[in-house]
Amino acid sequence: MSTEDITGHATDGDTAPLKPYRHPAGGWGSIKAVASILVQEHVALNGSRILSHQNKADGFACVSCSWAKPADPHLFEFCENGAKATAWEITNKRVDIDFFADHTVSELQSWSGLELESRGRLTAPMRWDAATDRYVPCTWEHAFAEIAQELRALDPNEAVFYASGRASLETSYMYALLARMYGTNNLPDSSNMCHESTSVGLPKTIGAPVGTVQLEDFEHTDCMLFFGHNTGTNAPRMLHQLQDARKRGVEIITFNPLRERGLVSFANPQSPVEMLTPSQTQISTQYHQVKIGGDAAAIAGLCKLLIEWDDEAQRDGTQRVLDAAFIAEHTHGFEAFAESMRATTWEEIEHHSQLTRAALDAAARVYAQANAAMVLYGMGITQHRSGVHNVQMLSNLLLLRGNIGRPGAGICPIRGHSNVQGQRTVGITEKPELAPLDKLKELYRFEPPREKGMSTVEACQGVLDGKVKAFIGLGGNFQVAIPDHHVMDPAWRRLRLTVQIATKLNRSHLLHGEVAYLLPCLGRIEIDRQASGEQWVSVEDSTACVHGSHGLAEPASDMLLSEPAIVAGIAKALLPGNPQLDWDAWVGDYALVRDAIERTYPDQFRDFNQRFRQPGGFHRPLPACKREWKTESGKANFIVPDTLDEDADMPAAGPDVLRLMTTRGDSQFNTTVYALDDRFRGVYGTRDVLLMHRDDLTRRGFAEGDAVCISTVSDDGVTREVDGMRVHAFDIPRGCIMGYYPECNRLIPLSHHAKSSLVPASKSIPIRLRKSA
Ligand SMILES: Nc1nc2c(c(=O)[nH]1)N[C@H]1C(S)=C(S)[C@@H](COP(=O)(O)OP(=O)(O)OC[C@H]3O[C@@H](n4cnc5c(=O)[nH]c(N)nc54)[C@H](O)[C@@H]3O)O[C@H]1N2
Ligand SMILES: Nc1nc2c(c(=O)[nH]1)N[C@H]1C(S)=C(S)[C@@H](COP(=O)(O)OP(=O)(O)OC[C@H]3O[C@@H](n4cnc5c(=O)[nH]c(N)nc54)[C@H](O)[C@@H]3O)O[C@H]1N2
Ligand SMILES: [Mo]
């Protein structure tokens, strides 16, 4: 960017739809946005009462992000985006039986995701009728019976049981058990598109699949290194911790190709003083606009400096820069790693990261002086072909100074969905080695399947190959969240069975199989009444804390069932009776499911029912937090990166090729788009834009706002393009370009994914542009 405008826009970019956003994240803009969504969803009074119970010990866990929920919450422990997600769920609008009578499925396919979801909540179980091409009402009993009959006709490995990350621990445990008792480990979840690079990368380094940072650590840290996360939009409550840390003088160093508003500055919308004065807190003390996919190189630069400074200190007999005692006692592989960093040249580092040695020197100096430092990261790290390596490089950086397993230090993957981490904890995984199969066998006396199941990418491949014949979705919008829509869309129609358990209508429900059910469920904010009374459920946040959640709103319709009731309904119709397991009793009282979870994972969920409702939840024990390393070497491992260029093995790129990141805007939750604005990036009224460096724009002969056709560079003979996107100059490194998810998903080849974690590489797609005809 050429000017001082910190919003990310070249200042002459005032032409609509881009207008620079000059305010801090939070502040009055946030209050206005909350008020407007409450009005839009017709829930103003009811909504504000309900919001005051959000993320409280007596209330419900927000359905938006998975950030930690403190034991002593603010009066209103929610953020603008949490409020939007709540209003979206408790909306007064309905997609009822009449709606489906009025519209064929083919007609609805031409609607946008926003148009579909904004019509409101689903109200009754529906079955697709081939003769009229409409969803028509059916009874729950009929639905369960036919789904069971269809599943029984298949080999269990021909069915896929997807989960999207929102359903509670209780539902998730039951769902995983249903799939395994039926006979398959085909249990992909949204994590396969998200933090799977973490879940694969960290066990090899620190012996844990999840982060080690807890909320208290924010009070003890001196330095935070932030990589590839848009906190102001995607985990806004964390801005409170960042603001408090800044007030204590903590250094916050950010690596992100975009200058994200929340990481630049913040005004607390819940602080009367800040709202009445123009005060705002500067969040990042250093901001490094790394090239897309350049993190491994940038981190290598930091590691190289630390190692070389330490070499000098040893020569000069001055104070060591590395934590030599920690490295000796707790780690494995240091020498090989140090050697590889010494051998990495500055030319490579600067070329791949597009950051200067001087900039990395400034960051490394702060890190080297911090007593306790933590690394926080999001999709900018994991959704790359080298996603797993990126995660391991972050871990290497922390290990060099012993920054794992002590107060104020640690690694903090910022998870996505509000219970995505928990779903993995209680058995939703396609990897049999991660599920307690022997324990399940002992408890429920059945033979669990042992062969590996399908991840998200493998399930898509299975749908294409015809190996998959049935898809069951526990929430989510799978068909839109995945890559390669051109290739995938036609394949769904070849499935025999699709079952979607959902709160709102989305495009996945329209890409259905020959036999198709749409089963509407209660949301987490709604009162869940069962035989033993109103139920509580539980979720696990990004810091491995388990919290209770209790709905407050009246259900959207009296025909809804809870998610546990739907899972149990299918299970009872499908599976032979089992004296060890009474599905009806579980549905009648979810405390019994929690007891079952505790029996299955006694160490993790000790006294589950007694502890889960305590303020702040309870923390699952994680050995890495105590410096016990559950790795093969018994130590924390340094891992040498294969390459600093994730695309080294890609087909020849050429100077006209740009790297595209597909990312979220401020008014969306994943595929759910609430409105077309992305306020913090100053984009209004459209999502069909591509943001790129001014030099890249002019070099191609484009003018601001020109319509272009964007196409993927690949060698598989498939044309992947989106036409009619508008290009705008933006503050982003040269060679990089930003577009929105899910609008750009059709550009990502299914095969373009992280090695070993198979997370689609949604943040680094090689593309070309040409003017629209
Ligand atoms: N309001 C709201 N909250 C959400 C969600 C939502 O959609 N809306 N989604 C939830 C889910 S499921 C998830 S996974 C999280 C996602 O939260 P994020 O991890 O923030 O995901 P993205 O919005 O995709 O943004 C990725 C960030 O990485 C940066 N980035 C892109 N490429 C690179 C790179 O190569 N290197 C670096 N260093 N940075 C890069 C982008 O500029 C952007 O700031 O949020 C969760 N919370
Ligand atoms: N290009 C690109 N693609 C991406 C990403 C990216 O950054 N770029 N991010 C990836 C990531 S990180 C993720 S997590 C996935 C998200 O993929 P998904 O989790 O599959 O998608 P969502 O958009 O979160 O799903 C929204 C739908 O969930 C349903 N729903 C909402 N609440 C409930 C509930 O309480 N119960 C039930 N049963 N259903 C409910 C509603 O019907 C709603 O339409 O997308 C991935 N895809
Ligand atoms: Mo996610």
PDB file of N, CA and C in Angstrom, residues 666-703:
ATOM      1  N   ASP A 666     -16.770 -10.442   7.054  1.00  0.00           N
ATOM      2  CA  ASP A 666     -17.268 -10.112   8.381  1.00  0.00           C
ATOM      3  C   ASP A 666     -18.737 -10.512   8.590  1.00  0.00           C
ATOM      4  N   SER A 667     -19.504 -10.722   7.514  1.00  0.00           N
ATOM      5  CA  SER A 667     -20.933 -11.024   7.693  1.00  0.00           C
ATOM      6  C   SER A 667     -21.256 -12.435   7.240  1.00  0.00           C
ATOM      7  N   GLN A 668     -20.511 -13.392   7.727  1.00  0.00           N
ATOM      8  CA  GLN A 668     -20.815 -14.772   7.350  1.00  0.00           C
ATOM      9  C   GLN A 668     -20.380 -15.689   8.460  1.00  0.00           C
ATOM     10  N   PHE A 669     -21.013 -16.848   8.543  1.00  0.00           N
ATOM     11  CA  PHE A 669     -20.447 -17.943   9.307  1.00  0.00           C
ATOM     12  C   PHE A 669     -20.273 -19.078   8.315  1.00  0.00           C
ATOM     13  N   ASN A 670     -19.049 -19.302   7.900  1.00  0.00           N
ATOM     14  CA  ASN A 670     -18.743 -20.301   6.879  1.00  0.00           C
ATOM     15  C   ASN A 670     -19.632 -20.095   5.660  1.00  0.00           C
ATOM     16  N   THR A 671     -20.393 -21.124   5.263  1.00  0.00           N
ATOM     17  CA  THR A 671     -21.196 -20.969   4.044  1.00  0.00           C
ATOM     18  C   THR A 671     -22.458 -20.158   4.292  1.00  0.00           C
ATOM     19  N   THR A 672     -22.739 -19.839   5.544  1.00  0.00           N
ATOM     20  CA  THR A 672     -23.911 -19.027   5.870  1.00  0.00           C
ATOM     21  C   THR A 672     -23.538 -17.552   5.728  1.00  0.00           C
ATOM     22  N   VAL A 673     -24.104 -16.910   4.728  1.00  0.00           N
ATOM     23  CA  VAL A 673     -23.806 -15.497   4.502  1.00  0.00           C
ATOM     24  C   VAL A 673     -24.979 -14.690   5.057  1.00  0.00           C
ATOM     25  N   TYR A 674     -24.710 -13.817   6.036  1.00  0.00           N
ATOM     26  CA  TYR A 674     -25.801 -13.032   6.641  1.00  0.00           C
ATOM     27  C   TYR A 674     -26.104 -11.790   5.803  1.00  0.00           C
ATOM     28  N   ALA A 675     -25.073 -11.256   5.196  1.00  0.00           N
ATOM     29  CA  ALA A 675     -25.228 -10.018   4.421  1.00  0.00           C
ATOM     30  C   ALA A 675     -24.017  -9.924   3.499  1.00  0.00           C
ATOM     31  N   LEU A 676     -24.072  -9.027   2.521  1.00  0.00           N
ATOM     32  CA  LEU A 676     -22.999  -8.991   1.523  1.00  0.00           C
ATOM     33  C   LEU A 676     -21.813  -8.122   1.927  1.00  0.00           C
ATOM     34  N   ASP A 677     -21.908  -7.462   3.072  1.00  0.00           N
ATOM     35  CA  ASP A 677     -20.820  -6.547   3.442  1.00  0.00           C
ATOM     36  C   ASP A 677     -19.690  -7.247   4.187  1.00  0.00           C
ATOM     37  N   ASP A 678     -18.488  -6.766   3.990  1.00  0.00           N
ATOM     38  CA  ASP A 678     -17.323  -7.188   4.774  1.00  0.00           C
ATOM     39  C   ASP A 678     -16.732  -5.886   5.299  1.00  0.00           C
ATOM     40  N   ARG A 679     -17.348  -5.411   6.382  1.00  0.00           N
ATOM     41  CA  ARG A 679     -17.103  -4.047   6.844  1.00  0.00           C
ATOM     42  C   ARG A 679     -15.629  -3.757   7.127  1.00  0.00           C
ATOM     43  N   PHE A 680     -14.983  -4.680   7.834  1.00  0.00           N
ATOM     44  CA  PHE A 680     -13.604  -4.395   8.258  1.00  0.00           C
ATOM     45  C   PHE A 680     -12.641  -4.296   7.081  1.00  0.00           C
ATOM     46  N   ARG A 681     -12.988  -4.973   5.978  1.00  0.00           N
ATOM     47  CA  ARG A 681     -12.117  -4.831   4.805  1.00  0.00           C
ATOM     48  C   ARG A 681     -12.670  -3.760   3.875  1.00  0.00           C
ATOM     49  N   GLY A 682     -13.788  -3.142   4.277  1.00  0.00           N
ATOM     50  CA  GLY A 682     -14.335  -2.028   3.509  1.00  0.00           C
ATOM     51  C   GLY A 682     -14.996  -2.451   2.209  1.00  0.00           C
ATOM     52  N   VAL A 683     -15.503  -3.689   2.148  1.00  0.00           N
ATOM     53  CA  VAL A 683     -16.185  -4.164   0.938  1.00  0.00           C
ATOM     54  C   VAL A 683     -17.686  -4.153   1.222  1.00  0.00           C
ATOM     55  N   TYR A 684     -18.447  -3.480   0.392  1.00  0.00           N
ATOM     56  CA  TYR A 684     -19.884  -3.338   0.655  1.00  0.00           C
ATOM     57  C   TYR A 684     -20.738  -3.823  -0.511  1.00  0.00           C
ATOM     58  N   GLY A 685     -21.810  -4.568  -0.187  1.00  0.00           N
ATOM     59  CA  GLY A 685     -22.860  -4.889  -1.160  1.00  0.00           C
ATOM     60  C   GLY A 685     -22.524  -5.969  -2.168  1.00  0.00           C
ATOM     61  N   THR A 686     -21.372  -6.579  -2.071  1.00  0.00           N
ATOM     62  CA  THR A 686     -21.026  -7.656  -3.017  1.00  0.00           C
ATOM     63  C   THR A 686     -19.929  -8.534  -2.416  1.00  0.00           C
ATOM     64  N   ARG A 687     -19.912  -9.773  -2.844  1.00  0.00           N
ATOM     65  CA  ARG A 687     -18.810 -10.665  -2.475  1.00  0.00           C
ATOM     66  C   ARG A 687     -18.096 -11.146  -3.735  1.00  0.00           C
ATOM     67  N   ASP A 688     -18.564 -10.680  -4.877  1.00  0.00           N
ATOM     68  CA  ASP A 688     -17.953 -11.117  -6.137  1.00  0.00           C
ATOM     69  C   ASP A 688     -16.794 -10.204  -6.509  1.00  0.00           C
ATOM     70  N   VAL A 689     -15.848 -10.082  -5.583  1.00  0.00           N
ATOM     71  CA  VAL A 689     -14.687  -9.219  -5.837  1.00  0.00           C
ATOM     72  C   VAL A 689     -13.401 -10.006  -5.625  1.00  0.00           C
ATOM     73  N   LEU A 690     -12.354  -9.542  -6.272  1.00  0.00           N
ATOM     74  CA  LEU A 690     -11.019 -10.108  -6.085  1.00  0.00           C
ATOM     75  C   LEU A 690     -10.115  -8.942  -5.718  1.00  0.00           C
ATOM     76  N   LEU A 691      -9.389  -9.095  -4.616  1.00  0.00           N
ATOM     77  CA  LEU A 691      -8.554  -7.998  -4.143  1.00  0.00           C
ATOM     78  C   LEU A 691      -7.095  -8.333  -4.425  1.00  0.00           C
ATOM     79  N   MET A 692      -6.402  -7.427  -5.097  1.00  0.00           N
ATOM     80  CA  MET A 692      -5.027  -7.715  -5.532  1.00  0.00           C
ATOM     81  C   MET A 692      -4.150  -6.473  -5.475  1.00  0.00           C
ATOM     82  N   HIS A 693      -2.845  -6.674  -5.580  1.00  0.00           N
ATOM     83  CA  HIS A 693      -1.909  -5.553  -5.525  1.00  0.00           C
ATOM     84  C   HIS A 693      -2.093  -4.660  -6.752  1.00  0.00           C
ATOM     85  N   ARG A 694      -1.966  -3.338  -6.537  1.00  0.00           N
ATOM     86  CA  ARG A 694      -2.185  -2.406  -7.648  1.00  0.00           C
ATOM     87  C   ARG A 694      -1.251  -2.704  -8.828  1.00  0.00           C
ATOM     88  N   ASP A 695      -0.006  -3.065  -8.539  1.00  0.00           N
ATOM     89  CA  ASP A 695       0.932  -3.347  -9.640  1.00  0.00           C
ATOM     90  C   ASP A 695       0.475  -4.546 -10.463  1.00  0.00           C
ATOM     91  N   ASP A 696      -0.069  -5.563  -9.767  1.00  0.00           N
ATOM     92  CA  ASP A 696      -0.544  -6.748 -10.488  1.00  0.00           C
ATOM     93  C   ASP A 696      -1.759  -6.405 -11.349  1.00  0.00           C
ATOM     94  N   LEU A 697      -2.528  -5.453 -10.858  1.00  0.00           N
ATOM     95  CA  LEU A 697      -3.724  -5.003 -11.598  1.00  0.00           C
ATOM     96  C   LEU A 697      -3.302  -4.280 -12.878  1.00  0.00           C
ATOM     97  N   THR A 698      -2.426  -3.286 -12.719  1.00  0.00           N
ATOM     98  CA  THR A 698      -2.073  -2.461 -13.874  1.00  0.00           C
ATOM     99  C   THR A 698      -1.220  -3.248 -14.870  1.00  0.00           C
ATOM    100  N   ARG A 699      -0.356  -4.127 -14.347  1.00  0.00           N
ATOM    101  CA  ARG A 699       0.499  -4.903 -15.248  1.00  0.00           C
ATOM    102  C   ARG A 699      -0.344  -5.731 -16.228  1.00  0.00           C
ATOM    103  N   ARG A 700      -1.519  -6.133 -15.784  1.00  0.00           N
ATOM    104  CA  ARG A 700      -2.398  -6.916 -16.662  1.00  0.00           C
ATOM    105  C   ARG A 700      -3.300  -6.029 -17.513  1.00  0.00           C
ATOM    106  N   GLY A 701      -3.141  -4.730 -17.371  1.00  0.00           N
ATOM    107  CA  GLY A 701      -3.968  -3.815 -18.149  1.00  0.00           C
ATOM    108  C   GLY A 701      -5.393  -3.700 -17.623  1.00  0.00           C
ATOM    109  N   PHE A 702      -5.598  -4.044 -16.342  1.00  0.00           N
ATOM    110  CA  PHE A 702      -6.945  -3.931 -15.773  1.00  0.00           C
ATOM    111  C   PHE A 702      -7.093  -2.558 -15.121  1.00  0.00           C
ATOM    112  N   ALA A 703      -8.337  -2.089 -15.092  1.00  0.00           N
ATOM    113  CA  ALA A 703      -8.648  -0.886 -14.320  1.00  0.00           C
ATOM    114  C   ALA A 703      -9.461  -1.301 -13.097  1.00  0.00           C
TER     115      ALA A 703
END
